[in-house]
PDB file of C-alpha atoms in Angstrom:
ATOM      1  CA  MET A   1       0.000   0.000   0.000  1.00 86.00           C
ATOM      2  CA  TYR A   2       2.895   2.325   0.755  1.00 84.00           C
ATOM      3  CA  ILE A   3       4.349   1.758  -2.702  1.00 85.00           C
ATOM      4  CA  ARG A   4       0.987   1.819  -4.488  1.00 86.00           C
ATOM      5  CA  ASP A   5      -0.279   5.003  -2.848  1.00 86.00           C
ATOM      6  CA  ASN A   6       3.009   6.896  -2.505  1.00 84.00           C
ATOM      7  CA  GLU A   7       2.831  10.382  -4.027  1.00 83.00           C
ATOM      8  CA  ALA A   8       6.578  10.700  -4.510  1.00 83.00           C
ATOM      9  CA  THR A   9       7.956  12.001  -7.782  1.00 85.00           C
ATOM     10  CA  SER A  10       9.910   9.838 -10.190  1.00 84.00           C
ATOM     11  CA  GLU A  11      13.184  11.270  -8.879  1.00 86.00           C
ATOM     12  CA  GLU A  12      12.185  10.622  -5.275  1.00 84.00           C
ATOM     13  CA  PHE A  13      11.303   7.007  -6.120  1.00 81.00           C
ATOM     14  CA  GLU A  14      14.717   6.557  -7.709  1.00 83.00           C
ATOM     15  CA  ALA A  15      16.375   8.043  -4.640  1.00 87.00           C
ATOM     16  CA  MET A  16      14.633   5.545  -2.325  1.00 87.00           C
ATOM     17  CA  SER A  17      16.273   2.685  -4.278  1.00 86.00           C
ATOM     18  CA  LEU A  18      13.595   0.123  -3.379  1.00 88.00           C
ATOM     19  CA  PRO A  19      14.491  -3.378  -4.610  1.00 92.00           C
ATOM     20  CA  PHE A  20      12.026  -5.202  -6.869  1.00 91.00           C
ATOM     21  CA  THR A  21      11.711  -7.987  -4.300  1.00 93.00           C
ATOM     22  CA  VAL A  22       9.228  -9.263  -1.734  1.00 93.00           C
ATOM     23  CA  PRO A  23      10.036 -11.085   1.532  1.00 92.00           C
ATOM     24  CA  SER A  24       8.920 -14.707   1.647  1.00 92.00           C
ATOM     25  CA  ALA A  25       7.377 -16.359   4.698  1.00 90.00           C
ATOM     26  CA  SER A  26      10.849 -17.646   5.615  1.00 90.00           C
ATOM     27  CA  GLY A  27      12.343 -14.141   5.426  1.00 90.00           C
ATOM     28  CA  GLN A  28      14.164 -14.514   2.114  1.00 92.00           C
ATOM     29  CA  ASP A  29      13.995 -11.738  -0.485  1.00 92.00           C
ATOM     30  CA  ILE A  30      12.364 -13.037  -3.676  1.00 92.00           C
ATOM     31  CA  GLN A  31      13.225 -11.314  -6.936  1.00 93.00           C
ATOM     32  CA  LEU A  32       9.922 -10.735  -8.744  1.00 94.00           C
ATOM     33  CA  SER A  33      11.215  -9.846 -12.181  1.00 91.00           C
ATOM     34  CA  THR A  34      14.238 -10.359 -14.388  1.00 90.00           C
ATOM     35  CA  LYS A  35      13.390  -7.138 -16.171  1.00 91.00           C
ATOM     36  CA  TYR A  36      13.456  -4.811 -13.176  1.00 91.00           C
ATOM     37  CA  THR A  37      15.896  -4.576 -10.283  1.00 90.00           C
ATOM     38  CA  HIS A  38      14.348  -1.583  -8.480  1.00 90.00           C
ATOM     39  CA  ILE A  39      10.889  -0.093  -8.087  1.00 89.00           C
ATOM     40  CA  SER A  40      10.178   3.074 -10.007  1.00 88.00           C
ATOM     41  CA  LEU A  41       7.178   5.296 -10.503  1.00 86.00           C
ATOM     42  CA  ASP A  42       6.570   3.632 -13.866  1.00 88.00           C
ATOM     43  CA  ASN A  43       6.744  -0.014 -12.740  1.00 90.00           C
ATOM     44  CA  ARG A  44       5.259   0.212  -9.278  1.00 90.00           C
ATOM     45  CA  ALA A  45       1.832  -1.047 -10.400  1.00 92.00           C
ATOM     46  CA  GLU A  46       3.544  -4.116 -11.889  1.00 94.00           C
ATOM     47  CA  TYR A  47       5.464  -4.596  -8.639  1.00 92.00           C
ATOM     48  CA  VAL A  48       2.293  -4.504  -6.541  1.00 94.00           C
ATOM     49  CA  ARG A  49       0.594  -7.018  -8.847  1.00 94.00           C
ATOM     50  CA  LEU A  50       3.546  -9.433  -8.760  1.00 95.00           C
ATOM     51  CA  ALA A  51       4.047  -9.062  -4.994  1.00 94.00           C
ATOM     52  CA  ILE A  52       0.417  -9.838  -4.197  1.00 94.00           C
ATOM     53  CA  ASN A  53       0.391 -12.728  -6.643  1.00 95.00           C
ATOM     54  CA  TYR A  54       3.520 -14.217  -5.063  1.00 94.00           C
ATOM     55  CA  ARG A  55       2.122 -14.077  -1.534  1.00 92.00           C
ATOM     56  CA  LEU A  56      -1.248 -15.494  -2.579  1.00 94.00           C
ATOM     57  CA  HIS A  57       0.377 -18.485  -4.278  1.00 95.00           C
ATOM     58  CA  GLU A  58       3.430 -18.948  -2.061  1.00 95.00           C
ATOM     59  CA  PHE A  59       2.041 -22.123  -0.507  1.00 95.00           C
ATOM     60  CA  ASP A  60       0.266 -23.644  -3.498  1.00 96.00           C
ATOM     61  CA  GLU A  61       2.455 -26.755  -3.412  1.00 96.00           C
ATOM     62  CA  GLN A  62       1.875 -27.320   0.294  1.00 95.00           C
ATOM     63  CA  VAL A  63      -1.869 -26.653   0.022  1.00 94.00           C
ATOM     64  CA  ALA A  64      -2.075 -29.132  -2.841  1.00 95.00           C
ATOM     65  CA  ALA A  65      -0.366 -31.750  -0.669  1.00 96.00           C
ATOM     66  CA  VAL A  66      -2.851 -31.116   2.157  1.00 93.00           C
ATOM     67  CA  ARG A  67      -5.731 -31.389  -0.301  1.00 91.00           C
ATOM     68  CA  GLU A  68      -4.364 -34.657  -1.648  1.00 94.00           C
ATOM     69  CA  GLY A  69      -4.111 -36.036   1.871  1.00 94.00           C
ATOM     70  CA  MET A  70      -7.646 -34.942   2.730  1.00 89.00           C
ATOM     71  CA  ALA A  71      -8.934 -36.531  -0.475  1.00 92.00           C
ATOM     72  CA  ARG A  72      -7.780 -39.900   0.828  1.00 93.00           C
ATOM     73  CA  VAL A  73     -10.038 -39.515   3.863  1.00 89.00           C
ATOM     74  CA  VAL A  74     -13.081 -37.558   2.694  1.00 88.00           C
ATOM     75  CA  PRO A  75     -14.587 -36.712  -0.715  1.00 90.00           C
ATOM     76  CA  VAL A  76     -13.116 -33.247  -1.242  1.00 89.00           C
ATOM     77  CA  PRO A  77     -15.942 -31.973  -3.537  1.00 89.00           C
ATOM     78  CA  LEU A  78     -18.379 -32.357  -0.625  1.00 91.00           C
ATOM     79  CA  LEU A  79     -16.393 -29.890   1.467  1.00 90.00           C
ATOM     80  CA  SER A  80     -17.830 -27.062  -0.620  1.00 90.00           C
ATOM     81  CA  LEU A  81     -21.183 -27.743   1.062  1.00 94.00           C
ATOM     82  CA  PHE A  82     -19.839 -26.235   4.298  1.00 94.00           C
ATOM     83  CA  THR A  83     -18.481 -22.871   5.309  1.00 93.00           C
ATOM     84  CA  GLY A  84     -14.984 -22.695   6.709  1.00 90.00           C
ATOM     85  CA  TYR A  85     -16.354 -22.300  10.246  1.00 88.00           C
ATOM     86  CA  GLU A  86     -18.712 -25.265   9.863  1.00 89.00           C
ATOM     87  CA  LEU A  87     -15.904 -27.487   8.617  1.00 87.00           C
ATOM     88  CA  GLU A  88     -13.606 -26.371  11.428  1.00 86.00           C
ATOM     89  CA  THR A  89     -16.289 -27.172  13.996  1.00 84.00           C
ATOM     90  CA  MET A  90     -16.915 -30.619  12.510  1.00 83.00           C
ATOM     91  CA  VAL A  91     -13.222 -31.502  12.545  1.00 83.00           C
ATOM     92  CA  CYS A  92     -11.937 -29.712  15.643  1.00 83.00           C
ATOM     93  CA  GLY A  93     -15.014 -29.182  17.791  1.00 81.00           C
ATOM     94  CA  SER A  94     -16.470 -25.874  18.877  1.00 80.00           C
ATOM     95  CA  PRO A  95     -14.117 -23.189  20.219  1.00 84.00           C
ATOM     96  CA  ASP A  96     -16.764 -22.558  22.887  1.00 88.00           C
ATOM     97  CA  ILE A  97     -16.481 -25.045  25.739  1.00 89.00           C
ATOM     98  CA  PRO A  98     -19.889 -25.947  27.213  1.00 89.00           C
ATOM     99  CA  LEU A  99     -19.407 -27.185  30.765  1.00 92.00           C
ATOM    100  CA  HIS A 100     -22.695 -29.082  30.746  1.00 93.00           C
ATOM    101  CA  LEU A 101     -21.192 -31.351  28.084  1.00 92.00           C
ATOM    102  CA  LEU A 102     -18.063 -31.925  30.166  1.00 94.00           C
ATOM    103  CA  LYS A 103     -20.177 -32.576  33.270  1.00 94.00           C
ATOM    104  CA  SER A 104     -22.266 -35.138  31.405  1.00 93.00           C
ATOM    105  CA  VAL A 105     -19.215 -37.363  30.839  1.00 94.00           C
ATOM    106  CA  ALA A 106     -17.625 -36.820  34.260  1.00 96.00           C
ATOM    107  CA  THR A 107     -17.064 -39.727  36.654  1.00 96.00           C
ATOM    108  CA  TYR A 108     -15.613 -39.595  40.149  1.00 97.00           C
ATOM    109  CA  LYS A 109     -13.132 -41.706  42.105  1.00 96.00           C
ATOM    110  CA  GLY A 110     -12.472 -41.268  45.801  1.00 95.00           C
ATOM    111  CA  ILE A 111     -15.208 -38.664  46.048  1.00 94.00           C
ATOM    112  CA  GLU A 112     -18.946 -38.321  45.500  1.00 95.00           C
ATOM    113  CA  ALA A 113     -20.325 -35.981  42.872  1.00 95.00           C
ATOM    114  CA  SER A 114     -22.222 -34.170  45.617  1.00 95.00           C
ATOM    115  CA  ALA A 115     -19.142 -33.649  47.821  1.00 96.00           C
ATOM    116  CA  PRO A 116     -18.065 -30.043  48.508  1.00 96.00           C
ATOM    117  CA  LEU A 117     -14.746 -30.522  46.706  1.00 97.00           C
ATOM    118  CA  ALA A 118     -16.526 -31.644  43.535  1.00 96.00           C
ATOM    119  CA  GLN A 119     -18.914 -28.716  43.767  1.00 97.00           C
ATOM    120  CA  TRP A 120     -16.009 -26.304  44.269  1.00 97.00           C
ATOM    121  CA  PHE A 121     -14.319 -27.705  41.189  1.00 97.00           C
ATOM    122  CA  TRP A 122     -17.320 -27.071  38.953  1.00 97.00           C
ATOM    123  CA  GLU A 123     -17.876 -23.617  40.442  1.00 97.00           C
ATOM    124  CA  VAL A 124     -14.266 -22.742  39.625  1.00 97.00           C
ATOM    125  CA  MET A 125     -14.714 -24.112  36.103  1.00 97.00           C
ATOM    126  CA  GLU A 126     -17.821 -21.940  35.684  1.00 96.00           C
ATOM    127  CA  SER A 127     -15.802 -18.871  36.650  1.00 96.00           C
ATOM    128  CA  LEU A 128     -13.062 -19.527  34.081  1.00 95.00           C
ATOM    129  CA  SER A 129     -13.006 -17.693  30.785  1.00 94.00           C
ATOM    130  CA  ASN A 130     -13.304 -19.679  27.576  1.00 92.00           C
ATOM    131  CA  THR A 131      -9.559 -19.264  27.041  1.00 93.00           C
ATOM    132  CA  GLU A 132      -8.836 -20.676  30.500  1.00 95.00           C
ATOM    133  CA  ARG A 133     -11.205 -23.569  29.861  1.00 95.00           C
ATOM    134  CA  SER A 134      -9.195 -24.339  26.730  1.00 93.00           C
ATOM    135  CA  LEU A 135      -6.036 -24.292  28.831  1.00 93.00           C
ATOM    136  CA  PHE A 136      -7.696 -26.665  31.277  1.00 95.00           C
ATOM    137  CA  LEU A 137      -8.581 -29.093  28.481  1.00 93.00           C
ATOM    138  CA  ARG A 138      -5.010 -28.954  27.226  1.00 92.00           C
ATOM    139  CA  PHE A 139      -3.790 -29.674  30.745  1.00 93.00           C
ATOM    140  CA  VAL A 140      -6.097 -32.606  31.338  1.00 93.00           C
ATOM    141  CA  TRP A 141      -6.577 -34.057  27.836  1.00 92.00           C
ATOM    142  CA  GLY A 142      -3.888 -32.595  25.562  1.00 89.00           C
ATOM    143  CA  ARG A 143      -6.438 -30.833  23.351  1.00 88.00           C
ATOM    144  CA  THR A 144      -8.099 -27.429  23.482  1.00 89.00           C
ATOM    145  CA  ARG A 145     -11.663 -28.219  22.386  1.00 89.00           C
ATOM    146  CA  LEU A 146     -14.412 -30.602  23.350  1.00 88.00           C
ATOM    147  CA  PRO A 147     -16.106 -32.946  20.879  1.00 86.00           C
ATOM    148  CA  ARG A 148     -19.397 -31.604  19.561  1.00 82.00           C
ATOM    149  CA  THR A 149     -21.671 -34.200  21.177  1.00 83.00           C
ATOM    150  CA  ILE A 150     -21.595 -36.895  23.857  1.00 85.00           C
ATOM    151  CA  ALA A 151     -21.501 -39.526  21.109  1.00 85.00           C
ATOM    152  CA  ASP A 152     -18.289 -37.974  19.790  1.00 83.00           C
ATOM    153  CA  PHE A 153     -16.569 -38.748  23.109  1.00 85.00           C
ATOM    154  CA  ARG A 154     -16.778 -42.426  22.034  1.00 84.00           C
ATOM    155  CA  GLY A 155     -17.202 -43.699  25.563  1.00 86.00           C
ATOM    156  CA  ARG A 156     -14.331 -41.676  27.012  1.00 88.00           C
ATOM    157  CA  ASP A 157     -15.182 -40.355  30.487  1.00 94.00           C
ATOM    158  CA  PHE A 158     -13.640 -37.357  32.171  1.00 95.00           C
ATOM    159  CA  VAL A 159     -12.362 -38.815  35.436  1.00 96.00           C
ATOM    160  CA  ILE A 160     -11.922 -36.727  38.569  1.00 97.00           C
ATOM    161  CA  GLN A 161      -9.945 -38.638  41.180  1.00 96.00           C
ATOM    162  CA  VAL A 162      -9.281 -37.381  44.691  1.00 95.00           C
ATOM    163  CA  LEU A 163      -6.383 -38.938  46.589  1.00 90.00           C
ATOM    164  CA  ASP A 164      -5.298 -38.607  50.198  1.00 90.00           C
ATOM    165  CA  LYS A 165      -1.608 -39.257  49.486  1.00 89.00           C
ATOM    166  CA  TYR A 166      -0.940 -35.515  49.175  1.00 89.00           C
ATOM    167  CA  ASN A 167      -0.008 -34.243  52.625  1.00 90.00           C
ATOM    168  CA  PRO A 168      -0.620 -31.474  53.362  1.00 94.00           C
ATOM    169  CA  PRO A 169      -2.989 -31.285  50.385  1.00 94.00           C
ATOM    170  CA  ASP A 170      -2.956 -27.501  50.088  1.00 95.00           C
ATOM    171  CA  HIS A 171       0.762 -27.615  49.207  1.00 95.00           C
ATOM    172  CA  PHE A 172       0.258 -29.676  46.049  1.00 95.00           C
ATOM    173  CA  LEU A 173      -0.872 -28.997  42.502  1.00 94.00           C
ATOM    174  CA  PRO A 174      -3.423 -31.056  40.588  1.00 95.00           C
ATOM    175  CA  GLU A 175      -2.032 -33.743  38.288  1.00 93.00           C
ATOM    176  CA  SER A 176      -3.383 -34.879  34.947  1.00 92.00           C
ATOM    177  CA  TYR A 177      -2.974 -37.945  32.783  1.00 91.00           C
ATOM    178  CA  THR A 178      -3.842 -36.911  29.256  1.00 90.00           C
ATOM    179  CA  CYS A 179      -4.046 -40.443  27.838  1.00 89.00           C
ATOM    180  CA  PHE A 180      -6.796 -41.265  30.330  1.00 92.00           C
ATOM    181  CA  PHE A 181      -8.594 -37.873  30.479  1.00 93.00           C
ATOM    182  CA  LEU A 182      -7.884 -38.050  34.204  1.00 95.00           C
ATOM    183  CA  LEU A 183      -7.549 -35.238  36.735  1.00 96.00           C
ATOM    184  CA  LYS A 184      -6.070 -36.042  40.147  1.00 95.00           C
ATOM    185  CA  LEU A 185      -6.919 -33.578  42.890  1.00 96.00           C
ATOM    186  CA  PRO A 186      -5.565 -33.322  46.419  1.00 96.00           C
ATOM    187  CA  ARG A 187      -8.281 -33.004  49.039  1.00 96.00           C
ATOM    188  CA  TYR A 188      -8.100 -29.221  49.174  1.00 96.00           C
ATOM    189  CA  SER A 189      -9.371 -27.447  52.253  1.00 96.00           C
ATOM    190  CA  CYS A 190     -11.387 -24.763  50.468  1.00 96.00           C
ATOM    191  CA  LYS A 191     -12.537 -23.479  47.096  1.00 96.00           C
ATOM    192  CA  GLN A 192     -10.031 -20.613  47.103  1.00 97.00           C
ATOM    193  CA  VAL A 193      -7.052 -22.995  47.341  1.00 96.00           C
ATOM    194  CA  LEU A 194      -8.483 -25.252  44.623  1.00 97.00           C
ATOM    195  CA  GLU A 195      -8.931 -22.273  42.304  1.00 97.00           C
ATOM    196  CA  GLU A 196      -5.398 -21.001  42.950  1.00 96.00           C
ATOM    197  CA  LYS A 197      -3.736 -24.381  42.339  1.00 96.00           C
ATOM    198  CA  LEU A 198      -5.843 -25.247  39.310  1.00 96.00           C
ATOM    199  CA  LYS A 199      -5.186 -21.920  37.610  1.00 96.00           C
ATOM    200  CA  TYR A 200      -1.479 -22.196  38.312  1.00 95.00           C
ATOM    201  CA  ALA A 201      -1.413 -25.684  36.822  1.00 94.00           C
ATOM    202  CA  ILE A 202      -3.280 -24.860  33.619  1.00 94.00           C
ATOM    203  CA  HIS A 203      -1.172 -21.757  32.972  1.00 93.00           C
ATOM    204  CA  PHE A 204       2.293 -23.057  33.813  1.00 90.00           C
ATOM    205  CA  CYS A 205       2.315 -26.876  33.635  1.00 81.00           C
ATOM    206  CA  LYS A 206       2.169 -27.421  29.878  1.00 68.00           C
ATOM    207  CA  SER A 207       4.555 -30.296  29.177  1.00 65.00           C
ATOM    208  CA  ILE A 208       3.015 -33.364  27.552  1.00 63.00           C
ATOM    209  CA  ASP A 209       4.652 -36.807  27.477  1.00 54.00           C
ATOM    210  CA  THR A 210       7.725 -35.629  29.399  1.00 52.00           C
ATOM    211  CA  ASP A 211       8.530 -32.907  26.853  1.00 52.00           C
ATOM    212  CA  ASP A 212      10.781 -31.143  29.372  1.00 50.00           C
ATOM    213  CA  TYR A 213      12.870 -34.250  29.899  1.00 47.00           C
ATOM    214  CA  ALA A 214      13.208 -34.690  26.132  1.00 46.00           C
ATOM    215  CA  ARG A 215      14.461 -31.124  25.824  1.00 47.00           C
ATOM    216  CA  ILE A 216      16.963 -31.695  28.633  1.00 48.00           C
ATOM    217  CA  ALA A 217      18.242 -34.787  26.845  1.00 50.00           C
ATOM    218  CA  LEU A 218      18.710 -32.811  23.619  1.00 50.00           C
ATOM    219  CA  THR A 219      20.277 -29.698  25.123  1.00 53.00           C
ATOM    220  CA  GLY A 220      22.327 -31.367  27.839  1.00 52.00           C
ATOM    221  CA  GLU A 221      20.924 -29.085  30.533  1.00 52.00           C
ATOM    222  CA  PRO A 222      20.703 -30.645  33.996  1.00 50.00           C
ATOM    223  CA  ALA A 223      17.286 -31.826  35.144  1.00 46.00           C
ATOM    224  CA  ALA A 224      15.642 -30.504  38.279  1.00 45.00           C
ATOM    225  CA  ASP A 225      15.852 -32.642  41.409  1.00 44.00           C
ATOM    226  CA  ASP A 226      13.074 -35.188  41.671  1.00 43.00           C
ATOM    227  CA  SER A 227      11.391 -34.544  44.995  1.00 40.00           C
ATOM    228  CA  SER A 228       7.735 -35.176  44.233  1.00 40.00           C
ATOM    229  CA  GLY A 229       7.687 -38.863  45.120  1.00 40.00           C
ATOM    230  CA  ASP A 230       6.502 -41.779  43.023  1.00 42.00           C
ATOM    231  CA  SER A 231       3.542 -39.919  41.522  1.00 42.00           C
ATOM    232  CA  GLU A 232       5.711 -38.610  38.688  1.00 41.00           C
ATOM    233  CA  ASN A 233       6.521 -42.141  37.586  1.00 41.00           C
ATOM    234  CA  GLU A 234       2.989 -43.483  37.538  1.00 43.00           C
ATOM    235  CA  ASP A 235       2.356 -42.308  33.979  1.00 41.00           C
ATOM    236  CA  ALA A 236       4.348 -40.451  31.356  1.00 37.00           C
ATOM    237  CA  ASP A 237       1.428 -38.104  30.750  1.00 41.00           C
ATOM    238  CA  SER A 238       1.408 -36.474  34.186  1.00 42.00           C
ATOM    239  CA  PHE A 239       1.482 -32.688  33.868  1.00 44.00           C
ATOM    240  CA  ALA A 240       2.512 -31.770  37.400  1.00 45.00           C
ATOM    241  CA  SER A 241       6.260 -31.262  36.969  1.00 39.00           C
ATOM    242  CA  ASP A 242       8.803 -31.802  39.719  1.00 39.00           C
ATOM    243  CA  SER A 243      10.090 -28.256  39.534  1.00 38.00           C
ATOM    244  CA  THR A 244       6.596 -26.796  39.902  1.00 42.00           C
ATOM    245  CA  GLN A 245       5.786 -28.987  42.891  1.00 46.00           C
ATOM    246  CA  ASP A 246       9.119 -28.060  44.477  1.00 41.00           C
ATOM    247  CA  TYR A 247       8.376 -24.377  43.947  1.00 39.00           C
ATOM    248  CA  LEU A 248       5.032 -24.601  45.737  1.00 43.00           C
ATOM    249  CA  THR A 249       6.086 -26.939  48.528  1.00 38.00           C
ATOM    250  CA  GLY A 250       9.400 -25.219  49.181  1.00 38.00           C
ATOM    251  CA  HIS A 251      11.448 -28.433  48.749  1.00 38.00           C
TER     252      HIS A 251
END
């Protein structure tokens, strides 16, 4: 737009010495013409046309590969029946996270659904923004959206398990096991503590499948001391990291 709408004179354009190139997505300068090396008042309309055309078609090869892959799963011509938003919702689920749908597939271990701790949990979930609910889903399931319907869960329950091994419970974070859609909660003393620990976990405990340990192995950086007991070894999908537990417990 700057080049197209610039009111500079021909001499001023020459003085700016603007190359007849456009930056690619990877940051490389792409020469748009073998005829021109710099933009002038006379060729600027041609530059704008070529620059826009390059950016619009920069990923044609990659898009064609995606289309070919999709065609092996679904009949591509039928996709034109849906808007982009409708197709996204069908594939990824709705960006809005309805708690009534999550509640409908919830089961409980070590606690009754009517227990105060369970009620606190759902009250905290109700108070979360949609963005925070997405973070919660990522923490507990490794995804950021819910399926559209109960049938789309395919029999997978959201399990809330309360354990008494955490002592004192208010010093510990929740743990999650993404492969099992499982949330482990200490027996917190009040709603305020539950809210504080849950929000901390969903915002700062984001490693899946021991990502942090994989990074340590690649970079050679020393790992944090393991002081959280055997709970870290129960499943590779636990989100509550040793360093985070140490930070909160003071170990």
